[in-house]
Amino acid sequence: MELDEFKKNWGAARREGPDQGSLTREAVGRIIERNARSLGELRAKSAFWNRIGGWNAALLVVLAVGYLGWQYHRGLAGAALAVKLPLVAVLVGFALFSGWSYRRQEEIFSQNTDASSREALRLTLAAFRHYYRFTNAVFLVVSPVAFYAVFEVPGLGLSFAAGSLAAVVLTGFSLLLRYGYYRVVFFPRIREMEANLRELEDTPGR
């Protein structure tokens, strides 16, 4: 949401009383500018990762399906092919969910542009919290299976125990990286927006 939209929506949503001084209006202006800056940064970061993630997801689907087709062309027996089919389906599902998660994150910071600034902040923050918890839960469950499929589909020769252990370790490492990135890039802006929302709710004349 751009600064002009924030100001327009704020003006439409708030009811100024005669006792409200210029200091409050200036404070509101600073809050609006901080909101616009934070949302702009988060929207830009999300758009960047949406582009990268979209290409990565498409590449993973092409590689997984292409590998299965190549094995079939080489004359892989039907029983052996049937064993690999669920693992390839897991990889495709993981890729599709990853692509959706990047698109959804960009949507969160690009919607609610017609709401008042206070309502837009509430909706955006609630949507992000739900998105972050939901995607973490899904990745926690699906990632070990997807990593195991990466080892098993090409037939690297790992035992079930070794492949499972490697998948769990890689899942933990990937979630740790994800948390670290969000903590450095996203969470400071989210905390700033939460503080802005509290200030808007405490502003007289609301």
PDB file of C-alpha atoms in Angstrom:
ATOM      1  CA  MET A   1       0.000   0.000   0.000  1.00  0.00           C
ATOM      2  CA  GLU A   2       1.486   3.313  -1.049  1.00  0.00           C
ATOM      3  CA  LEU A   3       1.807   6.376   1.167  1.00  0.00           C
ATOM      4  CA  ASP A   4      -0.895   8.318  -0.702  1.00  0.00           C
ATOM      5  CA  GLU A   5      -3.322   5.427  -0.313  1.00  0.00           C
ATOM      6  CA  PHE A   6      -2.561   5.240   3.401  1.00  0.00           C
ATOM      7  CA  LYS A   7      -3.268   8.947   3.820  1.00  0.00           C
ATOM      8  CA  LYS A   8      -6.480   8.739   1.818  1.00  0.00           C
ATOM      9  CA  ASN A   9      -7.755   5.705   3.708  1.00  0.00           C
ATOM     10  CA  TRP A  10      -6.738   7.158   7.043  1.00  0.00           C
ATOM     11  CA  GLY A  11      -8.588  10.367   6.292  1.00  0.00           C
ATOM     12  CA  ALA A  12     -11.693   8.429   5.316  1.00  0.00           C
ATOM     13  CA  ALA A  13     -11.585   6.188   8.369  1.00  0.00           C
ATOM     14  CA  ARG A  14     -10.753   8.650  11.164  1.00  0.00           C
ATOM     15  CA  ARG A  15     -13.056  11.300  12.607  1.00  0.00           C
ATOM     16  CA  GLU A  16     -11.148  14.322  13.760  1.00  0.00           C
ATOM     17  CA  GLY A  17     -12.493  16.191  16.743  1.00  0.00           C
ATOM     18  CA  PRO A  18     -11.953  19.881  17.433  1.00  0.00           C
ATOM     19  CA  ASP A  19      -9.671  19.012  20.342  1.00  0.00           C
ATOM     20  CA  GLN A  20      -7.235  17.058  18.195  1.00  0.00           C
ATOM     21  CA  GLY A  21      -4.029  19.063  17.736  1.00  0.00           C
ATOM     22  CA  SER A  22      -1.407  19.214  15.052  1.00  0.00           C
ATOM     23  CA  LEU A  23       0.972  17.049  17.100  1.00  0.00           C
ATOM     24  CA  THR A  24      -1.390  14.094  16.771  1.00  0.00           C
ATOM     25  CA  ARG A  25      -1.721  14.667  13.032  1.00  0.00           C
ATOM     26  CA  GLU A  26       2.056  14.804  12.686  1.00  0.00           C
ATOM     27  CA  ALA A  27       2.416  11.614  14.715  1.00  0.00           C
ATOM     28  CA  VAL A  28      -0.153   9.902  12.521  1.00  0.00           C
ATOM     29  CA  GLY A  29       1.744  11.063   9.450  1.00  0.00           C
ATOM     30  CA  ARG A  30       4.942   9.504  10.771  1.00  0.00           C
ATOM     31  CA  ILE A  31       3.126   6.244  11.505  1.00  0.00           C
ATOM     32  CA  ILE A  32       1.699   6.207   7.989  1.00  0.00           C
ATOM     33  CA  GLU A  33       5.146   6.749   6.494  1.00  0.00           C
ATOM     34  CA  ARG A  34       6.603   3.913   8.568  1.00  0.00           C
ATOM     35  CA  ASN A  35       3.771   1.641   7.479  1.00  0.00           C
ATOM     36  CA  ALA A  36       4.306   2.503   3.834  1.00  0.00           C
ATOM     37  CA  ARG A  37       8.051   1.894   4.123  1.00  0.00           C
ATOM     38  CA  SER A  38       7.669  -1.437   5.929  1.00  0.00           C
ATOM     39  CA  LEU A  39       4.996  -2.735   3.577  1.00  0.00           C
ATOM     40  CA  GLY A  40       6.979  -1.608   0.553  1.00  0.00           C
ATOM     41  CA  GLU A  41      10.083  -3.459   1.730  1.00  0.00           C
ATOM     42  CA  LEU A  42       8.176  -6.643   2.546  1.00  0.00           C
ATOM     43  CA  ARG A  43       6.289  -6.524  -0.737  1.00  0.00           C
ATOM     44  CA  ALA A  44       9.530  -6.091  -2.701  1.00  0.00           C
ATOM     45  CA  LYS A  45      11.236  -8.969  -0.868  1.00  0.00           C
ATOM     46  CA  SER A  46       8.201 -11.204  -1.362  1.00  0.00           C
ATOM     47  CA  ALA A  47       7.991 -10.366  -5.065  1.00  0.00           C
ATOM     48  CA  PHE A  48      11.671 -11.236  -5.501  1.00  0.00           C
ATOM     49  CA  TRP A  49      11.296 -14.623  -3.815  1.00  0.00           C
ATOM     50  CA  ASN A  50       8.078 -15.279  -5.706  1.00  0.00           C
ATOM     51  CA  ARG A  51       9.983 -14.985  -8.976  1.00  0.00           C
ATOM     52  CA  ILE A  52      12.881 -17.143  -7.761  1.00  0.00           C
ATOM     53  CA  GLY A  53      10.603 -19.671  -6.070  1.00  0.00           C
ATOM     54  CA  GLY A  54       8.351 -19.941  -9.100  1.00  0.00           C
ATOM     55  CA  TRP A  55      11.257 -20.868 -11.341  1.00  0.00           C
ATOM     56  CA  ASN A  56      12.642 -23.310  -8.760  1.00  0.00           C
ATOM     57  CA  ALA A  57       9.269 -25.006  -8.361  1.00  0.00           C
ATOM     58  CA  ALA A  58       8.821 -25.327 -12.127  1.00  0.00           C
ATOM     59  CA  LEU A  59      12.348 -26.717 -12.492  1.00  0.00           C
ATOM     60  CA  LEU A  60      11.749 -29.319  -9.782  1.00  0.00           C
ATOM     61  CA  VAL A  61       8.534 -30.477 -11.457  1.00  0.00           C
ATOM     62  CA  VAL A  62      10.252 -30.744 -14.846  1.00  0.00           C
ATOM     63  CA  LEU A  63      13.212 -32.653 -13.403  1.00  0.00           C
ATOM     64  CA  ALA A  64      11.054 -35.067 -11.399  1.00  0.00           C
ATOM     65  CA  VAL A  65       8.627 -35.849 -14.204  1.00  0.00           C
ATOM     66  CA  GLY A  66      11.407 -35.853 -16.790  1.00  0.00           C
ATOM     67  CA  TYR A  67      13.455 -38.331 -14.779  1.00  0.00           C
ATOM     68  CA  LEU A  68      10.475 -40.647 -14.474  1.00  0.00           C
ATOM     69  CA  GLY A  69       9.848 -40.426 -18.212  1.00  0.00           C
ATOM     70  CA  TRP A  70      13.510 -41.076 -18.932  1.00  0.00           C
ATOM     71  CA  GLN A  71      13.482 -44.191 -16.740  1.00  0.00           C
ATOM     72  CA  TYR A  72      10.385 -45.451 -18.526  1.00  0.00           C
ATOM     73  CA  HIS A  73      12.033 -44.821 -21.892  1.00  0.00           C
ATOM     74  CA  ARG A  74      15.057 -46.832 -20.742  1.00  0.00           C
ATOM     75  CA  GLY A  75      12.764 -49.772 -20.102  1.00  0.00           C
ATOM     76  CA  LEU A  76      12.491 -49.649 -16.309  1.00  0.00           C
ATOM     77  CA  ALA A  77      10.258 -52.502 -15.181  1.00  0.00           C
ATOM     78  CA  GLY A  78       6.688 -51.657 -14.249  1.00  0.00           C
ATOM     79  CA  ALA A  79       7.080 -52.726 -10.620  1.00  0.00           C
ATOM     80  CA  ALA A  80      10.227 -50.634 -10.127  1.00  0.00           C
ATOM     81  CA  LEU A  81       8.569 -47.690 -11.837  1.00  0.00           C
ATOM     82  CA  ALA A  82       5.523 -48.016  -9.599  1.00  0.00           C
ATOM     83  CA  VAL A  83       7.758 -47.761  -6.522  1.00  0.00           C
ATOM     84  CA  LYS A  84       9.250 -44.496  -7.746  1.00  0.00           C
ATOM     85  CA  LEU A  85       5.929 -42.988  -8.812  1.00  0.00           C
ATOM     86  CA  PRO A  86       4.737 -42.006  -5.281  1.00  0.00           C
ATOM     87  CA  LEU A  87       8.125 -40.439  -4.548  1.00  0.00           C
ATOM     88  CA  VAL A  88       7.968 -38.402  -7.740  1.00  0.00           C
ATOM     89  CA  ALA A  89       4.431 -37.361  -6.779  1.00  0.00           C
ATOM     90  CA  VAL A  90       5.793 -36.150  -3.425  1.00  0.00           C
ATOM     91  CA  LEU A  91       8.425 -34.046  -5.184  1.00  0.00           C
ATOM     92  CA  VAL A  92       5.834 -32.562  -7.527  1.00  0.00           C
ATOM     93  CA  GLY A  93       3.507 -31.804  -4.609  1.00  0.00           C
ATOM     94  CA  PHE A  94       6.357 -30.229  -2.660  1.00  0.00           C
ATOM     95  CA  ALA A  95       7.262 -28.058  -5.647  1.00  0.00           C
ATOM     96  CA  LEU A  96       3.666 -26.944  -6.157  1.00  0.00           C
ATOM     97  CA  PHE A  97       3.225 -26.078  -2.484  1.00  0.00           C
ATOM     98  CA  SER A  98       6.516 -24.170  -2.439  1.00  0.00           C
ATOM     99  CA  GLY A  99       5.431 -22.161  -5.463  1.00  0.00           C
ATOM    100  CA  TRP A 100       2.083 -21.421  -3.840  1.00  0.00           C
ATOM    101  CA  SER A 101       3.765 -20.310  -0.596  1.00  0.00           C
ATOM    102  CA  TYR A 102       5.846 -17.701  -2.434  1.00  0.00           C
ATOM    103  CA  ARG A 103       2.800 -16.396  -4.301  1.00  0.00           C
ATOM    104  CA  ARG A 104       0.724 -16.271  -1.134  1.00  0.00           C
ATOM    105  CA  GLN A 105       3.355 -14.298   0.745  1.00  0.00           C
ATOM    106  CA  GLU A 106       3.468 -11.668  -1.977  1.00  0.00           C
ATOM    107  CA  GLU A 107      -0.343 -11.471  -1.944  1.00  0.00           C
ATOM    108  CA  ILE A 108      -0.385 -10.834   1.808  1.00  0.00           C
ATOM    109  CA  PHE A 109       1.625  -7.636   1.443  1.00  0.00           C
ATOM    110  CA  SER A 110      -0.216  -6.490  -1.689  1.00  0.00           C
ATOM    111  CA  GLN A 111      -3.863  -6.803  -0.684  1.00  0.00           C
ATOM    112  CA  ASN A 112      -6.240  -4.837   1.581  1.00  0.00           C
ATOM    113  CA  THR A 113      -5.407  -1.607  -0.238  1.00  0.00           C
ATOM    114  CA  ASP A 114      -8.996  -0.351   0.039  1.00  0.00           C
ATOM    115  CA  ALA A 115      -9.225  -0.712   3.820  1.00  0.00           C
ATOM    116  CA  SER A 116      -8.416   1.954   6.374  1.00  0.00           C
ATOM    117  CA  SER A 117      -4.804   1.925   7.504  1.00  0.00           C
ATOM    118  CA  ARG A 118      -5.715   0.401  10.851  1.00  0.00           C
ATOM    119  CA  GLU A 119      -7.895  -2.319   9.361  1.00  0.00           C
ATOM    120  CA  ALA A 120      -5.343  -3.039   6.635  1.00  0.00           C
ATOM    121  CA  LEU A 121      -2.637  -3.509   9.258  1.00  0.00           C
ATOM    122  CA  ARG A 122      -4.821  -5.888  11.265  1.00  0.00           C
ATOM    123  CA  LEU A 123      -5.639  -8.004   8.226  1.00  0.00           C
ATOM    124  CA  THR A 124      -2.076  -8.033   6.910  1.00  0.00           C
ATOM    125  CA  LEU A 125      -0.525  -8.978  10.249  1.00  0.00           C
ATOM    126  CA  ALA A 126      -3.121 -11.677  10.924  1.00  0.00           C
ATOM    127  CA  ALA A 127      -2.669 -13.122   7.435  1.00  0.00           C
ATOM    128  CA  PHE A 128       1.113 -13.192   7.786  1.00  0.00           C
ATOM    129  CA  ARG A 129       1.010 -14.886  11.198  1.00  0.00           C
ATOM    130  CA  HIS A 130      -1.356 -17.553   9.865  1.00  0.00           C
ATOM    131  CA  TYR A 131       0.758 -17.990   6.725  1.00  0.00           C
ATOM    132  CA  TYR A 132       4.011 -18.366   8.653  1.00  0.00           C
ATOM    133  CA  ARG A 133       2.618 -20.930  11.094  1.00  0.00           C
ATOM    134  CA  PHE A 134       0.811 -22.888   8.382  1.00  0.00           C
ATOM    135  CA  THR A 135       3.737 -23.085   5.958  1.00  0.00           C
ATOM    136  CA  ASN A 136       6.154 -24.049   8.734  1.00  0.00           C
ATOM    137  CA  ALA A 137       3.839 -26.879   9.790  1.00  0.00           C
ATOM    138  CA  VAL A 138       3.487 -28.156   6.223  1.00  0.00           C
ATOM    139  CA  PHE A 139       7.209 -27.941   5.481  1.00  0.00           C
ATOM    140  CA  LEU A 140       7.961 -29.726   8.759  1.00  0.00           C
ATOM    141  CA  VAL A 141       5.817 -32.677   7.660  1.00  0.00           C
ATOM    142  CA  VAL A 142       6.473 -32.736   3.918  1.00  0.00           C
ATOM    143  CA  SER A 143      10.158 -31.774   3.719  1.00  0.00           C
ATOM    144  CA  PRO A 144      11.545 -35.012   5.232  1.00  0.00           C
ATOM    145  CA  VAL A 145       9.585 -37.058   2.689  1.00  0.00           C
ATOM    146  CA  ALA A 146      10.667 -34.776  -0.152  1.00  0.00           C
ATOM    147  CA  PHE A 147      14.341 -34.952   0.839  1.00  0.00           C
ATOM    148  CA  TYR A 148      14.086 -38.717   1.154  1.00  0.00           C
ATOM    149  CA  ALA A 149      12.560 -38.839  -2.323  1.00  0.00           C
ATOM    150  CA  VAL A 150      15.507 -36.832  -3.673  1.00  0.00           C
ATOM    151  CA  PHE A 151      17.839 -39.586  -2.441  1.00  0.00           C
ATOM    152  CA  GLU A 152      15.616 -42.507  -3.373  1.00  0.00           C
ATOM    153  CA  VAL A 153      14.289 -41.593  -6.827  1.00  0.00           C
ATOM    154  CA  PRO A 154      17.690 -41.559  -8.597  1.00  0.00           C
ATOM    155  CA  GLY A 155      18.744 -44.665  -6.652  1.00  0.00           C
ATOM    156  CA  LEU A 156      21.766 -43.366  -4.759  1.00  0.00           C
ATOM    157  CA  GLY A 157      22.069 -46.626  -2.857  1.00  0.00           C
ATOM    158  CA  LEU A 158      21.439 -45.248   0.636  1.00  0.00           C
ATOM    159  CA  SER A 159      19.799 -47.512   3.164  1.00  0.00           C
ATOM    160  CA  PHE A 160      16.384 -46.539   4.497  1.00  0.00           C
ATOM    161  CA  ALA A 161      17.910 -45.519   7.833  1.00  0.00           C
ATOM    162  CA  ALA A 162      20.663 -43.435   6.237  1.00  0.00           C
ATOM    163  CA  GLY A 163      18.286 -41.769   3.792  1.00  0.00           C
ATOM    164  CA  SER A 164      15.774 -41.015   6.531  1.00  0.00           C
ATOM    165  CA  LEU A 165      18.430 -39.556   8.827  1.00  0.00           C
ATOM    166  CA  ALA A 166      19.805 -37.373   6.038  1.00  0.00           C
ATOM    167  CA  ALA A 167      16.280 -36.190   5.198  1.00  0.00           C
ATOM    168  CA  VAL A 168      15.577 -35.239   8.823  1.00  0.00           C
ATOM    169  CA  VAL A 169      18.892 -33.387   9.135  1.00  0.00           C
ATOM    170  CA  LEU A 170      18.307 -31.465   5.907  1.00  0.00           C
ATOM    171  CA  THR A 171      14.773 -30.612   7.012  1.00  0.00           C
ATOM    172  CA  GLY A 172      16.035 -29.194  10.289  1.00  0.00           C
ATOM    173  CA  PHE A 173      18.742 -27.241   8.499  1.00  0.00           C
ATOM    174  CA  SER A 174      16.319 -25.807   5.926  1.00  0.00           C
ATOM    175  CA  LEU A 175      13.819 -24.741   8.600  1.00  0.00           C
ATOM    176  CA  LEU A 176      16.627 -23.161  10.601  1.00  0.00           C
ATOM    177  CA  LEU A 177      17.724 -21.198   7.537  1.00  0.00           C
ATOM    178  CA  ARG A 178      14.130 -20.149   6.918  1.00  0.00           C
ATOM    179  CA  TYR A 179      13.715 -18.949  10.488  1.00  0.00           C
ATOM    180  CA  GLY A 180      17.024 -17.082  10.348  1.00  0.00           C
ATOM    181  CA  TYR A 181      16.056 -15.308   7.144  1.00  0.00           C
ATOM    182  CA  TYR A 182      12.635 -14.288   8.468  1.00  0.00           C
ATOM    183  CA  ARG A 183      14.144 -13.165  11.754  1.00  0.00           C
ATOM    184  CA  VAL A 184      16.615 -10.873  10.004  1.00  0.00           C
ATOM    185  CA  VAL A 185      14.493  -9.599   7.105  1.00  0.00           C
ATOM    186  CA  PHE A 186      10.785  -9.950   7.924  1.00  0.00           C
ATOM    187  CA  PHE A 187      10.311  -9.980  11.691  1.00  0.00           C
ATOM    188  CA  PRO A 188      11.782  -6.487  12.352  1.00  0.00           C
ATOM    189  CA  ARG A 189       9.331  -4.987   9.839  1.00  0.00           C
ATOM    190  CA  ILE A 190       6.464  -7.040  11.269  1.00  0.00           C
ATOM    191  CA  ARG A 191       7.252  -5.855  14.803  1.00  0.00           C
ATOM    192  CA  GLU A 192       7.365  -2.275  13.555  1.00  0.00           C
ATOM    193  CA  MET A 193       3.952  -2.703  11.939  1.00  0.00           C
ATOM    194  CA  GLU A 194       2.565  -4.189  15.164  1.00  0.00           C
ATOM    195  CA  ALA A 195       3.864  -1.173  17.083  1.00  0.00           C
ATOM    196  CA  ASN A 196       2.317   1.132  14.487  1.00  0.00           C
ATOM    197  CA  LEU A 197      -1.021  -0.624  14.884  1.00  0.00           C
ATOM    198  CA  ARG A 198      -0.937  -0.153  18.654  1.00  0.00           C
ATOM    199  CA  GLU A 199      -0.197   3.544  18.187  1.00  0.00           C
ATOM    200  CA  LEU A 200      -3.053   3.925  15.711  1.00  0.00           C
ATOM    201  CA  GLU A 201      -5.448   2.217  18.097  1.00  0.00           C
ATOM    202  CA  ASP A 202      -4.371   4.570  20.901  1.00  0.00           C
ATOM    203  CA  THR A 203      -4.693   7.698  18.754  1.00  0.00           C
ATOM    204  CA  PRO A 204      -7.462  10.073  19.963  1.00  0.00           C
ATOM    205  CA  GLY A 205     -10.371  10.649  17.654  1.00  0.00           C
ATOM    206  CA  ARG A 206     -10.415   7.114  16.334  1.00  0.00           C
TER     207      ARG A 206
END
